[in-house]
Short mmCIF file of C-alpha atoms in Angstrom, two decimals:
data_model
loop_
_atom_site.label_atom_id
_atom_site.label_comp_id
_atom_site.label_asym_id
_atom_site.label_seq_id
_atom_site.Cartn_x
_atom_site.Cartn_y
_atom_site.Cartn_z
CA UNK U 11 -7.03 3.88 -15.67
CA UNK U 12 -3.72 4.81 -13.40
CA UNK U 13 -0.61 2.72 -13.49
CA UNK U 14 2.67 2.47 -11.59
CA UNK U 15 5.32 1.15 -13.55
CA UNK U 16 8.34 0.36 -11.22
CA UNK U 17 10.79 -1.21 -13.76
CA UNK U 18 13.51 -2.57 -11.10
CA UNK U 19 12.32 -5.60 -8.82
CA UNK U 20 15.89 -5.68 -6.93
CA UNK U 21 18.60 -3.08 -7.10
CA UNK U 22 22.02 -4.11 -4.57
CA UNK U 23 23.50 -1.00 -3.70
CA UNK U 24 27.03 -0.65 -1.33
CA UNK U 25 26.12 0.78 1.88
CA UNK U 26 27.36 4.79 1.66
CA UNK U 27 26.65 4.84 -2.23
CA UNK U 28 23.93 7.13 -3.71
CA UNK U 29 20.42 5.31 -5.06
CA UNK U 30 17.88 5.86 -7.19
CA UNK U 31 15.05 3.98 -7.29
CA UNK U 32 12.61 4.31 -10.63
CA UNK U 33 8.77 5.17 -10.72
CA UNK U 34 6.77 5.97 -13.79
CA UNK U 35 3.14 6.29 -13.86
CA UNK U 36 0.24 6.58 -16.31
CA UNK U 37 -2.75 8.89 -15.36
CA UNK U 38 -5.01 11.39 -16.81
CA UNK U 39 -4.91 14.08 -14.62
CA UNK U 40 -2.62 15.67 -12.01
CA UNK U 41 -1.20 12.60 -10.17
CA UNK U 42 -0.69 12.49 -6.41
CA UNK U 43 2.48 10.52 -6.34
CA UNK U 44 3.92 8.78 -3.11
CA UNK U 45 6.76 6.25 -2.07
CA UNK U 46 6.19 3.72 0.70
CA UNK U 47 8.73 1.37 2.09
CA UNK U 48 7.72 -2.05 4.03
CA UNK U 49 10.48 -3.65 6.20
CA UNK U 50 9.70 -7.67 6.42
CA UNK U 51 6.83 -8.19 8.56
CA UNK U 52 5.82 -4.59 8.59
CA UNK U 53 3.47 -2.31 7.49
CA UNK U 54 3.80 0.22 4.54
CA UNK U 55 5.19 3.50 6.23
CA UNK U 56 4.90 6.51 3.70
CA UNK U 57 8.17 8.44 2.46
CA UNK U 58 7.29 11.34 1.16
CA UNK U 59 4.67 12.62 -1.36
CA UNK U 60 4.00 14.85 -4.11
CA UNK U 61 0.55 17.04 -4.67
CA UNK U 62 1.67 20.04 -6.35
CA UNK U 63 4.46 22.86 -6.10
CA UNK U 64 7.74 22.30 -6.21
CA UNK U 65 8.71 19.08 -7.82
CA UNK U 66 11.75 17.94 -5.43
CA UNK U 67 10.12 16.76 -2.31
CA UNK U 68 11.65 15.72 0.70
CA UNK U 69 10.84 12.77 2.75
CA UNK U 70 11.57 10.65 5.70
CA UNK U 71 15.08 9.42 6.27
CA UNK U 72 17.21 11.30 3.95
CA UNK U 73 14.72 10.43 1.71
CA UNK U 74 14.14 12.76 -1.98
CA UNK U 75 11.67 12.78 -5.03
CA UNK U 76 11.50 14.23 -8.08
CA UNK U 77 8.78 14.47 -9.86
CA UNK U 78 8.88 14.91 -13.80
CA UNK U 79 5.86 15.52 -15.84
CA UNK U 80 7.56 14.93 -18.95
CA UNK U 81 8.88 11.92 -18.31
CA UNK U 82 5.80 10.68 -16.33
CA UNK U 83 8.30 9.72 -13.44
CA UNK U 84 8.97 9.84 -9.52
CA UNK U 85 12.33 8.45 -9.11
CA UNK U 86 13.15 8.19 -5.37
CA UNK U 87 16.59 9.06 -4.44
CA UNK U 88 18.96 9.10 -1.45
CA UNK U 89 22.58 10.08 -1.68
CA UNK U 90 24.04 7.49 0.75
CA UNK U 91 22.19 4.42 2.48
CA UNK U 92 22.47 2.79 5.37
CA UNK U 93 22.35 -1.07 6.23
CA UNK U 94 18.79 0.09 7.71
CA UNK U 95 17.59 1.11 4.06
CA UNK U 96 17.27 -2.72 2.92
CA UNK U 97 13.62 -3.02 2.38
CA UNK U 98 10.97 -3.37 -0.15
CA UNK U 99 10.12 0.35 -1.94
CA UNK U 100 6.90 1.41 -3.32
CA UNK U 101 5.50 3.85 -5.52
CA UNK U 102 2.03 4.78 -5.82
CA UNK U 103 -0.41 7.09 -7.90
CA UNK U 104 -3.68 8.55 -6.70
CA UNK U 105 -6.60 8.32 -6.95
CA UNK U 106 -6.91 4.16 -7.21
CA UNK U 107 -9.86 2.30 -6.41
CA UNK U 108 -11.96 4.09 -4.55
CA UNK U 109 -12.40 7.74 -3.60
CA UNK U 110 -9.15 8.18 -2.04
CA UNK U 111 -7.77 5.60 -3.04
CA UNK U 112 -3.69 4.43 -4.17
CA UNK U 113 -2.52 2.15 -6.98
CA UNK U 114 0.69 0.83 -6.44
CA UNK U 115 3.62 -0.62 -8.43
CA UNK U 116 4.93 -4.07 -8.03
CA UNK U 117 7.82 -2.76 -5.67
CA UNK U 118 11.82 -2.81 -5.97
CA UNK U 119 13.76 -4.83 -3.62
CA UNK U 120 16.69 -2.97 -2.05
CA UNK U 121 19.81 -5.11 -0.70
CA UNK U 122 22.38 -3.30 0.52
CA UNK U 123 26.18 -4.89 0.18
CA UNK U 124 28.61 -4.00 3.04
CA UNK P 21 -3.56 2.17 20.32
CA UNK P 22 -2.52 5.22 18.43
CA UNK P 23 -1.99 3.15 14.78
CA UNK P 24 -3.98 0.92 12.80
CA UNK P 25 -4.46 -2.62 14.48
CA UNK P 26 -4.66 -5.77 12.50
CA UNK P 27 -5.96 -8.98 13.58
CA UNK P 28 -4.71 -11.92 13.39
CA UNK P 29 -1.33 -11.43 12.15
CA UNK P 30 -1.01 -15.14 10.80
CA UNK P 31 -4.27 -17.07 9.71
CA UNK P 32 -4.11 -20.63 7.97
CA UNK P 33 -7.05 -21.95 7.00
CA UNK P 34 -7.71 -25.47 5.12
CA UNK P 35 -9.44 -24.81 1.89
CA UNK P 36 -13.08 -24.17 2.14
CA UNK P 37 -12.95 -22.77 5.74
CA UNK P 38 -14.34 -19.46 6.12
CA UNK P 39 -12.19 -16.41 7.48
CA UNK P 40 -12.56 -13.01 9.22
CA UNK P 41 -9.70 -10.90 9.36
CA UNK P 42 -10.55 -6.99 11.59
CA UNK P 43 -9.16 -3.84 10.99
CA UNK P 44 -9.12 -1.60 14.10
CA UNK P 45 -8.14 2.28 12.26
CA UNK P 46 -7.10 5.07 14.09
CA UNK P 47 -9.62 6.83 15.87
CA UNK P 48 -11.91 9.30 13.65
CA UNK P 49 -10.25 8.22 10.97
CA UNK P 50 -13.35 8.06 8.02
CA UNK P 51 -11.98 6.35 5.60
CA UNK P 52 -10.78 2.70 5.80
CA UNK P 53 -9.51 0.28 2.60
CA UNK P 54 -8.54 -2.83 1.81
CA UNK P 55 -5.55 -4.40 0.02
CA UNK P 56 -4.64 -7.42 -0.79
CA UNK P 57 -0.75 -8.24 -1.18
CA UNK P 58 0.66 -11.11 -2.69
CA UNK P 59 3.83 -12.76 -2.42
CA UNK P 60 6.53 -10.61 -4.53
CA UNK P 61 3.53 -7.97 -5.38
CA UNK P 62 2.30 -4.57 -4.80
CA UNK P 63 -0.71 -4.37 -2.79
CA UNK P 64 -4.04 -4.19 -4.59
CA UNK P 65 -7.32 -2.66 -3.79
CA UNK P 66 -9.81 -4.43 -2.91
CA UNK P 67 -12.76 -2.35 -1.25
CA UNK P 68 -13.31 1.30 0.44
CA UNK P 69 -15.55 2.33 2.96
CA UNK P 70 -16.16 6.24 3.83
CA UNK P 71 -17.61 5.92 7.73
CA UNK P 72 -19.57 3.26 7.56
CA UNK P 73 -20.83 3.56 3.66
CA UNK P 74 -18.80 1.04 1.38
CA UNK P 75 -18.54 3.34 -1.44
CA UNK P 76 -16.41 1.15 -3.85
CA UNK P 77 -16.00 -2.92 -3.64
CA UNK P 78 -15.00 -2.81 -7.50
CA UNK P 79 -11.34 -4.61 -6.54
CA UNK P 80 -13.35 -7.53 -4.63
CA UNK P 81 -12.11 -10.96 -6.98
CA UNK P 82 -15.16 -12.48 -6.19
CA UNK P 83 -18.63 -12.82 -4.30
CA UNK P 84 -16.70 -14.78 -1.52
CA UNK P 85 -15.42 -11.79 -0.63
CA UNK P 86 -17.49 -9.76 1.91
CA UNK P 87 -16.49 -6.43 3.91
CA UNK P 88 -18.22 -4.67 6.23
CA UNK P 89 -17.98 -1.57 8.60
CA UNK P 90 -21.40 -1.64 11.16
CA UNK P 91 -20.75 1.14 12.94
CA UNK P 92 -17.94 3.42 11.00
CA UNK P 93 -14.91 2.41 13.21
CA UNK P 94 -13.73 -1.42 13.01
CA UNK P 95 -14.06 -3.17 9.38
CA UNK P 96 -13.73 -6.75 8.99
CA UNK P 97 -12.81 -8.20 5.79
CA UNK P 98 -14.91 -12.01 5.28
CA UNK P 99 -13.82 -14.84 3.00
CA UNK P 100 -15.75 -17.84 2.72
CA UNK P 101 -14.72 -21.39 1.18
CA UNK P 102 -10.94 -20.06 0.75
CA UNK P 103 -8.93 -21.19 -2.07
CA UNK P 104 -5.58 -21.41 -2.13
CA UNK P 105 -5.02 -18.46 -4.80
CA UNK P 106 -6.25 -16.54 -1.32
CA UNK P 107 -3.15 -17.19 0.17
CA UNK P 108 -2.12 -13.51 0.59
CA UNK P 109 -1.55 -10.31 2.96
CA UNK P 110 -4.34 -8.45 3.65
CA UNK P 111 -3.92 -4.79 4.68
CA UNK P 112 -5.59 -2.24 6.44
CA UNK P 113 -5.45 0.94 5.89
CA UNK P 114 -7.13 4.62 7.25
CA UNK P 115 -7.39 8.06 6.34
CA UNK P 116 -9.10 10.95 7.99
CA UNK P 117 -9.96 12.64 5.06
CA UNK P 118 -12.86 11.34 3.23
CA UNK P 119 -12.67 14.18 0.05
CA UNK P 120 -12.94 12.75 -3.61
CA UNK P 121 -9.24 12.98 -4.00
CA UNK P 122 -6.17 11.41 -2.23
CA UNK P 123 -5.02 13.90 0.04
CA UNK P 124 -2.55 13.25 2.15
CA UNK P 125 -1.27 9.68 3.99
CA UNK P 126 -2.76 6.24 4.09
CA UNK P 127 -1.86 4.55 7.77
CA UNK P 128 -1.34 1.25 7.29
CA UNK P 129 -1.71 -1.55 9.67
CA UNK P 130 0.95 -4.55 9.65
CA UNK P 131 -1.87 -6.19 7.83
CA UNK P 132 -2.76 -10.47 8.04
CA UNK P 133 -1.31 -13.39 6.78
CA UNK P 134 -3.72 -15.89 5.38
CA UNK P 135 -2.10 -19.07 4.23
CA UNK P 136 -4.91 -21.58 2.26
CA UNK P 137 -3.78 -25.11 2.84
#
């Protein structure tokens, strides 16, 4: 069975300082990877996403991936964040439950510091 | 509306009421799912419907669970005599694809609040 192991439930990072956020997942065959964040009270909005190709993916709101098959990771990056960035980040794997399915990880908490 | 409507936001219920929470996906959208998201957690599947076929209820924690989607469009998620371990979010989510792999983005609604008193 797929897993999403996000190891970090908070990280603080200063507002204009790089982050990485870490995502490592267990599954038998090519994984579809993806980030979501969820802003209190909100839905999950989607990232960015990785099928196939190259492994650095762009996303949504200066917003990279890289995926690593050796390492079984898909650590989310972003070279400087904003106050806006504070939110709760998750990582996902497909094919879950279901046909189409995602499994997710447990989340990281970002806080941003002034 | 053009994303995936949720209703209600909030719900509390006192323990051993029965609740319906809808999920209103984006037009021609054929697949629909269910998560449930605790406090502090990831969400967690629950069921999947392609159209109006509920191809996989395998995350359902128990027969007081019920989902159902008639006619292929709205889906409304049913639990009787809530507990308080219910106490959770409960989101919606569509996809237009309905292939045997994820392909591309889940839509999620803002999803529902249930608080078990």
């Amino acid at each position: 069975a797929q897993s999403v192991t996000q190891p970090d439930i908070h990280i603080t990072v200063s507002e204009g300082a790089s982050l990485e956020l870490r995502c490592n997942y267990s599954y038998g065959a090519t994984p579809y990877l993806f980030w979501y964040v969820q802003s209190p009270g909100q839905g999950l909005q989607l990232l960015l996403k990785y099928f196939s190709g190259d492994t650095l993916v762009q996303g949504i709101k200066g917003f990279e991936a890289e995926f690593k098959r050796s390492q079984s990771s898909f650590n989310l990056r972003k070279p400087s964040v904003h106050w806006s960035d504070a939110a709760e980040y998750f990582c996902a794997v497909g094919a879950g439950g279901g046909a189409d399915g995602l499994t997710f990880g447990k989340g990281t908490h970002l806080i941003i510091q002034p | 509306g053009a994303g995936v409507s949720q209703s209600p936001r909030y719900k509390v219920a006192k323990r051993g009421q029965d609740v319906a929470l809808r999920c209103d996906p984006i037009s021609g959208h054929v697949s629909l799912f269910w998560y449930q998201q605790a406090l502090g957690q990831g969400p967690e599947f629950l069921t999947y419907f392609q159209n109006e076929a509920q191809l996989d209820k395998s995350g359902l924690p128990s027969d007081r669970f019920f989902a159902e989607r008639p006619e292929g469009s709205v889906s409304t998620l049913k639990i009787q005599r809530t507990q308080q371990e219910d106490s959770a979010v409960y989101l919606c989510a569509s996809s237009f694809p309905g292939t045997t792999r994820a392909t591309g983005e889940l839509f999620f609604g803002e999803g529902s609040r249930l608080t078990v008193l």
